[in-house]
CSV table of C-alpha atoms and ligand atoms in Angstrom, one decimal:
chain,number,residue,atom,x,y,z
A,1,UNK,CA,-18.6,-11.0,12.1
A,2,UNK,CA,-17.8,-9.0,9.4
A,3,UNK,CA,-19.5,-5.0,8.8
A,4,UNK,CA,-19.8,-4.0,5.2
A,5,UNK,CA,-20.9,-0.7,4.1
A,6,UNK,CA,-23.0,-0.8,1.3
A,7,UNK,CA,-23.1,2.5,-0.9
A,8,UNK,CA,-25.4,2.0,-3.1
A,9,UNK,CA,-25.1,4.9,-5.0
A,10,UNK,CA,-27.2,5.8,-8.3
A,11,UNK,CA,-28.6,4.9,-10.8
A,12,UNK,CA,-28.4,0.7,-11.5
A,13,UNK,CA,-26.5,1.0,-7.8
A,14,UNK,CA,-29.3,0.2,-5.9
A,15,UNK,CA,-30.0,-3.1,-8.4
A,16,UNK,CA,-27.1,-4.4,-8.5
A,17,UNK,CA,-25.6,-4.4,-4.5
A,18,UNK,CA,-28.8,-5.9,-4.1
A,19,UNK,CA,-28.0,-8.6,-5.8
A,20,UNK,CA,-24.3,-8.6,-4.5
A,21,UNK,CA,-25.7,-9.0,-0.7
A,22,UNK,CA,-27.9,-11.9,-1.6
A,23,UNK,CA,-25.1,-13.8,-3.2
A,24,UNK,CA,-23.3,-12.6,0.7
A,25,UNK,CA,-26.1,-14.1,2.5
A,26,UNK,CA,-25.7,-17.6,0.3
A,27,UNK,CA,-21.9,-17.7,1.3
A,28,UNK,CA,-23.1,-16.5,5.3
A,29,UNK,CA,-24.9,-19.9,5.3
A,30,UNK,CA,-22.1,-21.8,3.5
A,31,UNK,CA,-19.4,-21.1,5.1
A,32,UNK,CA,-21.3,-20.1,8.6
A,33,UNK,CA,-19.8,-16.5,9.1
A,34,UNK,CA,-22.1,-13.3,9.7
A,35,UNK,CA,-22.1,-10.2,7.5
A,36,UNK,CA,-23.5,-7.1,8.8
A,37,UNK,CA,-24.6,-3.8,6.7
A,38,UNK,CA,-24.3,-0.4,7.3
A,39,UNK,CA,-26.4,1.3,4.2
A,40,UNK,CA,-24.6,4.5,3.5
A,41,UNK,CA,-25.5,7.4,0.9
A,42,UNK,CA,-22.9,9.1,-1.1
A,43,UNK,CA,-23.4,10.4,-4.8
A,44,UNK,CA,-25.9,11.8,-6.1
A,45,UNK,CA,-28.7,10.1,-3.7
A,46,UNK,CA,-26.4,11.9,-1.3
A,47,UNK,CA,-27.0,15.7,-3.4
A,48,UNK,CA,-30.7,15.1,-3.1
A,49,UNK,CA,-30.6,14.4,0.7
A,50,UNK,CA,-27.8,15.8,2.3
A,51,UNK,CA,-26.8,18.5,-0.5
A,52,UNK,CA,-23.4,17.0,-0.6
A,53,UNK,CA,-21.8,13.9,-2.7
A,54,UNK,CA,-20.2,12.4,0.2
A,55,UNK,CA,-21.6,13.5,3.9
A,56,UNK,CA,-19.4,12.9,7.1
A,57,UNK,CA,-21.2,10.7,8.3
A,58,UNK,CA,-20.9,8.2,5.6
A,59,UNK,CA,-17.0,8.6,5.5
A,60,UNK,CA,-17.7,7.8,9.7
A,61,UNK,CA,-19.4,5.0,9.2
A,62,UNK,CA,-16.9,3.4,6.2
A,63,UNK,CA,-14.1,3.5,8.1
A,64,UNK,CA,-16.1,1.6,11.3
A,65,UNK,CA,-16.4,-1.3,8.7
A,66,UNK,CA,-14.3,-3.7,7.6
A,67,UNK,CA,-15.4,-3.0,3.7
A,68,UNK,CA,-16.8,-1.4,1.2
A,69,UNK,CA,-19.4,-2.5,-1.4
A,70,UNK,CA,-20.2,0.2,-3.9
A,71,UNK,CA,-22.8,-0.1,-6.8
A,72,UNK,CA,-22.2,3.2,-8.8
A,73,UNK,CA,-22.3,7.0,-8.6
A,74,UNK,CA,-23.2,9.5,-11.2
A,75,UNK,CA,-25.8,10.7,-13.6
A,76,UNK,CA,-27.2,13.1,-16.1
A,77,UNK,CA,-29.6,14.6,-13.2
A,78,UNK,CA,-26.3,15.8,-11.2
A,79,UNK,CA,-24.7,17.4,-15.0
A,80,UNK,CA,-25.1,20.9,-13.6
A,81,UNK,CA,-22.2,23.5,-14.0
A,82,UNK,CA,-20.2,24.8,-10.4
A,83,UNK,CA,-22.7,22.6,-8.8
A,84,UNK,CA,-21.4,19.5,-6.5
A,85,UNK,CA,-20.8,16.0,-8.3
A,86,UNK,CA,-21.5,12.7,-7.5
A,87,UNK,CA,-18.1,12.1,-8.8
A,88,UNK,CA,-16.8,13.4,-5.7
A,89,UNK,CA,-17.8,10.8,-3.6
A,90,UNK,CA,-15.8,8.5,-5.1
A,91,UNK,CA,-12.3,10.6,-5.3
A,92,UNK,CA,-13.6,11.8,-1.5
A,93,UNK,CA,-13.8,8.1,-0.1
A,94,UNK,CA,-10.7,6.7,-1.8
A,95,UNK,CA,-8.3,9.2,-0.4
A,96,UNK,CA,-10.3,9.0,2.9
A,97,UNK,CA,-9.8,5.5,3.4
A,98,UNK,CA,-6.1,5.7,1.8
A,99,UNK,CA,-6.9,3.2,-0.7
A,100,UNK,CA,-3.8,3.9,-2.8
A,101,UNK,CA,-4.2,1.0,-5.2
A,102,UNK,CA,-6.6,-0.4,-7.2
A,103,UNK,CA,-7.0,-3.8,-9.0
A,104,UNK,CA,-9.0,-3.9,-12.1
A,105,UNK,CA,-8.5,-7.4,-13.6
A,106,UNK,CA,-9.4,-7.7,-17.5
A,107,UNK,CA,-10.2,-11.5,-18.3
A,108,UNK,CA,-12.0,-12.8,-21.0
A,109,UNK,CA,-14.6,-15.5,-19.9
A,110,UNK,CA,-14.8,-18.3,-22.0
A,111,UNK,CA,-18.3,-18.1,-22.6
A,112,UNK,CA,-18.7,-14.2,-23.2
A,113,UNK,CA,-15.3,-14.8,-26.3
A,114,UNK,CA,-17.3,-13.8,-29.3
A,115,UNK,CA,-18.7,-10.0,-27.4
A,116,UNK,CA,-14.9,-8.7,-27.7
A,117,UNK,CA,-14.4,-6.5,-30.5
A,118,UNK,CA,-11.0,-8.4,-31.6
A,119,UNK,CA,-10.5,-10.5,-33.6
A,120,UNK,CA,-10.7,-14.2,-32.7
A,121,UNK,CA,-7.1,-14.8,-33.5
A,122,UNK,CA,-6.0,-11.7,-31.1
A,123,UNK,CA,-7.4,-13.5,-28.3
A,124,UNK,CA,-5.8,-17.6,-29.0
A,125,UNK,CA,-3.5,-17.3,-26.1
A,126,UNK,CA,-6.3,-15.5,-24.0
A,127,UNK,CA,-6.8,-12.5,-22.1
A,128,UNK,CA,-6.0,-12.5,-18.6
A,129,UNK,CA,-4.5,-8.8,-17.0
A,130,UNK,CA,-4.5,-6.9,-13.8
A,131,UNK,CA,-4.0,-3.6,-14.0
A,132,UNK,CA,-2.8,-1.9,-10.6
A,133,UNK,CA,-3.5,1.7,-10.5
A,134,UNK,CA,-2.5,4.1,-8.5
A,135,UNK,CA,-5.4,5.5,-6.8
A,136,UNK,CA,-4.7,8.4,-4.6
A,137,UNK,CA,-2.2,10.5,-5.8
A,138,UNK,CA,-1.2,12.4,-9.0
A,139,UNK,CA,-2.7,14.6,-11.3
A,140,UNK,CA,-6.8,13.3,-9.5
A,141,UNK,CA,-5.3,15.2,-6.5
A,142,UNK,CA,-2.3,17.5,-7.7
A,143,UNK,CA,-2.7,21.2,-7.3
A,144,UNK,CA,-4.9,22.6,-9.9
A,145,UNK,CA,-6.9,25.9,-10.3
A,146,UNK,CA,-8.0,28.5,-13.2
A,147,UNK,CA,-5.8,31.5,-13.8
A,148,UNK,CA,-6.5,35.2,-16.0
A,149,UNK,CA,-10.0,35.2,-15.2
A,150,UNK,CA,-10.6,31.7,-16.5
A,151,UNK,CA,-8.5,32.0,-19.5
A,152,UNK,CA,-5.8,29.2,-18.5
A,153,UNK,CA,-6.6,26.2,-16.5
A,154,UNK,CA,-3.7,23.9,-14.9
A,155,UNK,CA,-4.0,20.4,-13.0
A,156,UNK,CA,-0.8,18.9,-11.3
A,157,UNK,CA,0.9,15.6,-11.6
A,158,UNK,CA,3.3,14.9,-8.9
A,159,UNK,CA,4.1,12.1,-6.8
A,160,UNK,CA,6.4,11.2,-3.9
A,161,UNK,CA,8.9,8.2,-3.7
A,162,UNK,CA,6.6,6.8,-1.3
A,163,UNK,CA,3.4,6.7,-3.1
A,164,UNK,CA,5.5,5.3,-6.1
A,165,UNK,CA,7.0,2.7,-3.8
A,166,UNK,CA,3.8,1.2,-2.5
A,167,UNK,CA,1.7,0.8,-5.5
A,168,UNK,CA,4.9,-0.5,-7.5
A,169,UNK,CA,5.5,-3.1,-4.5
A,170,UNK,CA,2.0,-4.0,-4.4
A,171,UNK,CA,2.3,-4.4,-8.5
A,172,UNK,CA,5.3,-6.8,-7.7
A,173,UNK,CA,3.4,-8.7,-5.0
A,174,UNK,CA,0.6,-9.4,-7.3
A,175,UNK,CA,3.1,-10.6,-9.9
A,176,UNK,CA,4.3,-13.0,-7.7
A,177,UNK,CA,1.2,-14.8,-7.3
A,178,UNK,CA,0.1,-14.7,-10.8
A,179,UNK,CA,2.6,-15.4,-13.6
A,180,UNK,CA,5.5,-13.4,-12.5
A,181,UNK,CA,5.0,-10.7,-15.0
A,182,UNK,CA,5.1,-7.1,-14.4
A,183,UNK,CA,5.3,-3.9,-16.4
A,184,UNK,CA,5.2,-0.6,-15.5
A,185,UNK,CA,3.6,1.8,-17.5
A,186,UNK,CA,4.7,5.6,-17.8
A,187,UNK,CA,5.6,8.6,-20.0
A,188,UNK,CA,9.0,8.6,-18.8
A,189,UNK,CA,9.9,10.2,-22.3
A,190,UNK,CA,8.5,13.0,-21.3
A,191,UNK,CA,7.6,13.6,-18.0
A,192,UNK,CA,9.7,14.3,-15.0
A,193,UNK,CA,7.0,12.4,-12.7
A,194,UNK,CA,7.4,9.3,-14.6
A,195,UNK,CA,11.3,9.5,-14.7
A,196,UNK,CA,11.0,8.8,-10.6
A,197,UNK,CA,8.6,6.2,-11.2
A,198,UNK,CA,11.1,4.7,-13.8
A,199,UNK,CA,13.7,4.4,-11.1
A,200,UNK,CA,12.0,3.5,-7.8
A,201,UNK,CA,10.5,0.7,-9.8
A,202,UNK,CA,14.3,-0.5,-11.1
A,203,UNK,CA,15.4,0.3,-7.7
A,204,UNK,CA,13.1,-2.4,-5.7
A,205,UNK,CA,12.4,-4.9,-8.8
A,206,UNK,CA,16.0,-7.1,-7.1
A,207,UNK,CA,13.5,-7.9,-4.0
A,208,UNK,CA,11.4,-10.1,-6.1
A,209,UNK,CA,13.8,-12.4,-8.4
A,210,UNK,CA,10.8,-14.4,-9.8
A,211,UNK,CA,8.9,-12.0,-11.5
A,212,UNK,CA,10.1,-10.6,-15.0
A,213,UNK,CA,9.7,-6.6,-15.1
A,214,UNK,CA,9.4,-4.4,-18.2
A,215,UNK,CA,8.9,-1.0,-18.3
A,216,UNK,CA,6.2,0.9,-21.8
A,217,UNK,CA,5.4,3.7,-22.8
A,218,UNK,CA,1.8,4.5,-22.1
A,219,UNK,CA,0.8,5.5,-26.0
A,220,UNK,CA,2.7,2.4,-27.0
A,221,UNK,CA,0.8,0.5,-24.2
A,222,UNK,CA,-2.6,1.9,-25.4
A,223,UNK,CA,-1.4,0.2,-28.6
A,224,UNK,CA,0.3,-3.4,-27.4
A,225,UNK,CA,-3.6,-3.6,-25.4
A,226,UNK,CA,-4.8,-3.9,-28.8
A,227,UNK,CA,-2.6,-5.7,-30.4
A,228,UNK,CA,-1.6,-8.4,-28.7
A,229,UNK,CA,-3.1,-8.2,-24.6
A,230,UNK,CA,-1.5,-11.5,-24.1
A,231,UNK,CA,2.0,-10.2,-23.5
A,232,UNK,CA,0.3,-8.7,-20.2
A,233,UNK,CA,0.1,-9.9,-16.8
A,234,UNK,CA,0.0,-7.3,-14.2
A,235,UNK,CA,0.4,-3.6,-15.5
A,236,UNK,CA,1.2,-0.8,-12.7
A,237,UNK,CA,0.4,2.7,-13.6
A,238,UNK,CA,0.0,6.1,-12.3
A,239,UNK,CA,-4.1,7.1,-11.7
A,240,UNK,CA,-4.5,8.7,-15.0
A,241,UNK,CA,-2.9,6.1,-17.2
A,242,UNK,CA,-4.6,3.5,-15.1
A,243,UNK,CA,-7.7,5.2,-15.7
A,244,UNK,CA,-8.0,5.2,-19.4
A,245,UNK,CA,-5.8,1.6,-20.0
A,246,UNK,CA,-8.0,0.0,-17.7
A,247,UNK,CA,-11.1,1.1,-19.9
A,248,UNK,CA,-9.7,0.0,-22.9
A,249,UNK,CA,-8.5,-3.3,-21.0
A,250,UNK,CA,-12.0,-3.9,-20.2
A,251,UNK,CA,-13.3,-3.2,-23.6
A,252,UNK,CA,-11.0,-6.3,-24.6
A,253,UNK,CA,-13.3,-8.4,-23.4
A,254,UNK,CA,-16.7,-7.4,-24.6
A,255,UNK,CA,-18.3,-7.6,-21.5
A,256,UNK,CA,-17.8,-4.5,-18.9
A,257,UNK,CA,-20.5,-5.5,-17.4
A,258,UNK,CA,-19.0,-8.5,-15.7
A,259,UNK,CA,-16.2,-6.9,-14.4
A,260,UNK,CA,-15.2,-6.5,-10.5
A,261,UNK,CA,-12.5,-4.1,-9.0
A,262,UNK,CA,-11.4,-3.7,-5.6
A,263,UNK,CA,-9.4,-0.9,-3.9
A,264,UNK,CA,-6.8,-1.3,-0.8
A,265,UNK,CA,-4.2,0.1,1.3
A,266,UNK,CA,-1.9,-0.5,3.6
A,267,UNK,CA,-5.1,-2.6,5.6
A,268,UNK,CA,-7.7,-4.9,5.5
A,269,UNK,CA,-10.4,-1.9,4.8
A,270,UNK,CA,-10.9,-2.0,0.9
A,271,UNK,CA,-13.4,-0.8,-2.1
A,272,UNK,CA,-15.3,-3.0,-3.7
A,273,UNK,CA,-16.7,-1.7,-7.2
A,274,UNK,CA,-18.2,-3.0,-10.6
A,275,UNK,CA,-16.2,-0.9,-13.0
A,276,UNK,CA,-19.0,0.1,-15.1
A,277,UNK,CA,-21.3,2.9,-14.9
A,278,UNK,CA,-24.6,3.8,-13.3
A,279,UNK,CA,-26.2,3.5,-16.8
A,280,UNK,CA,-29.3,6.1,-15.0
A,281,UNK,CA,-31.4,4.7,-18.5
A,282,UNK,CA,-32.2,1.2,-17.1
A,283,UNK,CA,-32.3,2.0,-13.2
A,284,UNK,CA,-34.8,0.4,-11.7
A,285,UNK,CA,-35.7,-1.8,-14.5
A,286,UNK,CA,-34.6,-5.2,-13.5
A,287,UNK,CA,-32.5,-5.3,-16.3
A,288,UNK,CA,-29.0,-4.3,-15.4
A,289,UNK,CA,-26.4,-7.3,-15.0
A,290,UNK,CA,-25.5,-7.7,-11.5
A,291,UNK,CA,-22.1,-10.4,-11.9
A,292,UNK,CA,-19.5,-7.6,-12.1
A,293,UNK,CA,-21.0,-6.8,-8.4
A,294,UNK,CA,-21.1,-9.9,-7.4
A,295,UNK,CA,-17.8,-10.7,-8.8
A,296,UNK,CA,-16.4,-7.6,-6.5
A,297,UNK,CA,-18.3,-9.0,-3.7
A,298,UNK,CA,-15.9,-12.3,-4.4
A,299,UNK,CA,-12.9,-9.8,-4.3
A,300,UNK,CA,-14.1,-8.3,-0.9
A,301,UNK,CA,-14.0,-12.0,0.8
A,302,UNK,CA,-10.5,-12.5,-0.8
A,303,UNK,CA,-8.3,-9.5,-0.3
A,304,UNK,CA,-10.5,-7.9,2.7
A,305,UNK,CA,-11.5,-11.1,4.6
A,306,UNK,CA,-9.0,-13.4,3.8
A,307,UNK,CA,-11.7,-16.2,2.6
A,308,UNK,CA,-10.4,-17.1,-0.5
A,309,UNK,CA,-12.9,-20.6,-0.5
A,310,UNK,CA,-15.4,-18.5,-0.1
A,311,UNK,CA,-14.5,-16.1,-3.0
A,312,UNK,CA,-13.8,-19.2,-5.8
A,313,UNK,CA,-16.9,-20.7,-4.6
A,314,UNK,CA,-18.7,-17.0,-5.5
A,315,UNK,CA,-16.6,-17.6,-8.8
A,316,UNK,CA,-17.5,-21.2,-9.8
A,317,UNK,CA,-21.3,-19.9,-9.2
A,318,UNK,CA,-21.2,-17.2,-12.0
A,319,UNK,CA,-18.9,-19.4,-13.8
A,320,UNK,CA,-22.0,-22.3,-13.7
A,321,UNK,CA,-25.0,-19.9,-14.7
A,322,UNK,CA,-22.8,-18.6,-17.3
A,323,UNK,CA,-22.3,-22.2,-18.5
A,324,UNK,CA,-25.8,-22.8,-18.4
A,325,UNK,CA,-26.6,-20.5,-20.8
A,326,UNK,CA,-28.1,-17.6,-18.4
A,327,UNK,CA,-27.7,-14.0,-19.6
A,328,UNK,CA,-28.7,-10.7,-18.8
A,329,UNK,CA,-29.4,-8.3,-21.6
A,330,UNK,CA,-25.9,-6.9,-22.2
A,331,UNK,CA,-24.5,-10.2,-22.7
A,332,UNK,CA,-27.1,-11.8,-24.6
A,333,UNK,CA,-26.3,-14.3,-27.0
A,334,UNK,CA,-28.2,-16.5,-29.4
A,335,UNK,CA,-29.9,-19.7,-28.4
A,336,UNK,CA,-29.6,-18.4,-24.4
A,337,UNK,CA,-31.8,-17.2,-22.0
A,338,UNK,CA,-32.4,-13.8,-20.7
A,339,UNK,CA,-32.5,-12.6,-17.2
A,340,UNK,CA,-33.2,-10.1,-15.1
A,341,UNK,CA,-31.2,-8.3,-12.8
A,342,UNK,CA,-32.8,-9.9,-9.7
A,343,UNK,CA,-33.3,-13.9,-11.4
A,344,UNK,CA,-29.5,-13.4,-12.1
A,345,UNK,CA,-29.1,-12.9,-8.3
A,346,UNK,CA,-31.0,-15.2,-7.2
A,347,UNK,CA,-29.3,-18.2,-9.9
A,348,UNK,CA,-25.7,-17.2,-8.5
A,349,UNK,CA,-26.8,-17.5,-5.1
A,350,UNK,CA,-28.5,-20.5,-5.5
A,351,UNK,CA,-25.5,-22.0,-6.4
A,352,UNK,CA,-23.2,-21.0,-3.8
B,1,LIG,C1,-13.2,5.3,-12.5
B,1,LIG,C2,-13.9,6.5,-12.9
B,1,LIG,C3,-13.6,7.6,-12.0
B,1,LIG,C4,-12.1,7.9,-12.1
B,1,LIG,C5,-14.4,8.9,-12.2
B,1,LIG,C6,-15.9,8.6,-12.2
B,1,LIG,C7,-14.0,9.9,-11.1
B,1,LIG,O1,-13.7,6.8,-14.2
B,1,LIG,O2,-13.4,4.8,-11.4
B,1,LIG,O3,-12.4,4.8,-13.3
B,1,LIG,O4,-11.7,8.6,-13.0
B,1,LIG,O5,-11.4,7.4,-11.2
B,2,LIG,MG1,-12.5,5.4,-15.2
């Protein structure tokens, strides 16, 4: 038996986990295991209830499950200044669970080509990156503060040789069982931070003879994304640089709402995320698209449960209703057929 905790969160979060644990109860059947889940409130449903983004007991209850399934935090309702953020509840649970690397693959599906702003012959050899970022360190959790009365503001980016060493190994591991590609990106033209990055990563890159390392520049990086993605494999990154690359990584392929994320550490216990927003306009509407949840549901059984069947089967589903012509509004296309949140659900898990 596996427990998940399901933070729903706000906005479209409630939709789209929904959907997510039906698609869980298809595989339960399938592949006779048992899921159990812990409902958990952080964000801004946790503001309205408990006055803060990310109450004890939720953190208490996460780490007494073997996962994480997150829908999405945030909203216009929570926009108020010095008050708390939803925000919070994500920065809150990542460094509380130590999750000090996340995995935010960019891949074009087939079907979905013509929704990414390239141009056709930009994408011939495909798009197919993962971009490990650092999740728990640097200038997200640096020392910060206001100064003169509020009339100079400073944030922090340091790391330690150990939180370099871990994500840049986990980088490296990933490589290994992709296509053996990895590049490190920094601004180690500049910054002192990145300099250390630059030379723990040359320092351990002999431990893996297989996979080819490069190291970019992050503006030129922004730029290479663009121009031609298909020199990328797996990027690793500090969390800032990973924040905004992985953005414009997902843009690449038209679709952010289909794609998954997942968050570990050094154990089994990981994060589970769509990468997209909780776009508060269509809450509750039946409208939002469910597969990037699903899809990080499929990310959970692979890198948190170690059921890797379970997770291509999840896969092959959305790659089947996708075939079949089935689309929620953001990825609508002529001559298919609209869907709602919940039919998307329920076609994924009906063919599990
Ligand atoms: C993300 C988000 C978060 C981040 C925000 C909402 C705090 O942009 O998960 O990429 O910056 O990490
Ligand atoms: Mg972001």
């Amino acid at each position: 038996m596996k427990k998940i905790a399901v933070m729903a969160g706000d906005g479209i979060g409630p939709d789209i986990t929904e959907q997510a644990v039906h698609v869980l109860n298809a595989v339960e059947e399938k592949f006779h295991v048992r899921f159990q889940y812990e409902y958990v409130l952080a964000g801004g449903a946790a503001i309205d209830q408990c006055g803060e983004p990310l109450p004890a007991e939720t953190v208490a209850v996460c780490k007494n499950c073997d996962s994480v399934l997150l829908g999405a935090v945030g909203g216009p309702k929570w926009d108020i200044p010095g008050g708390p953020r939803p925000e919070q509840a994500l920065l809150g649970i990542r460094k509380e669970l130590k999750v000090f690397s996340n995995l935010r693959p960019a891949k074009i599906f087939p079907q979905l080509k013509s929704a990414s702003p390239l141009k056709e012959e930009i994408l011939a050899d495909g798009v197919d990156i993962l971009i490990v970022r650092e999740l728990t360190g640097g200038i997200y959790f640096g020392k910060n503060g206001i100064r003169a009365n509020g009339l100079s503001a400073f944030d922090t980016e340091e790391y330690s040789i150990t939180e370099i060493e871990r994500v840049c190994r986990r980088g490296f591991e990933f490589a290994e069982k992709r296509n053996h590609k990895l590049c490190l990106v920094d601004k180690a033209n500049v910054l002192e931070s990145s300099r250390l990055w630059r030379k723990i990563f040359t320092g351990i890159k002999s431990d893996y003879p297989e996979v080819e390392t490069s190291c970019m520049y992050v503006d030129n990086a922004a730029m290479q994304l663009v121009k031609c993605p298909s020199q990328f494999d797996v990027i690793v990154t500090s969390n800032m640089f990973g924040d905004i690359l992985s953005d414009e990584a997902s843009m690449i392929t038209g679709s952010i709402g289909m794609l998954p994320s997942g968050s570990l550490g050094a154990s089994n216990l990981g994060i589970y995320e769509p990468i997209h927003g909780s776009a508060p306009d269509i809450a509750g509407k039946d409208m939002a698209n469910p597969l990037a949840t699903i899809l990080s549901a499929a990310m959970m059984l692979r890198y948190s449960f170690d059921m890797g069947e379970a997770a291509d089967c999840i896969e092959a589903a959305v790659d089947s209703v996708l075939d079949e012509g089935w689309r929620t509004a953001d990825i609508m296309q002529e001559g298919c057929r609209l869907v709602g949140t919940r039919q998307m659900g329920q076609l994924v898990a009906s063919r599990i």
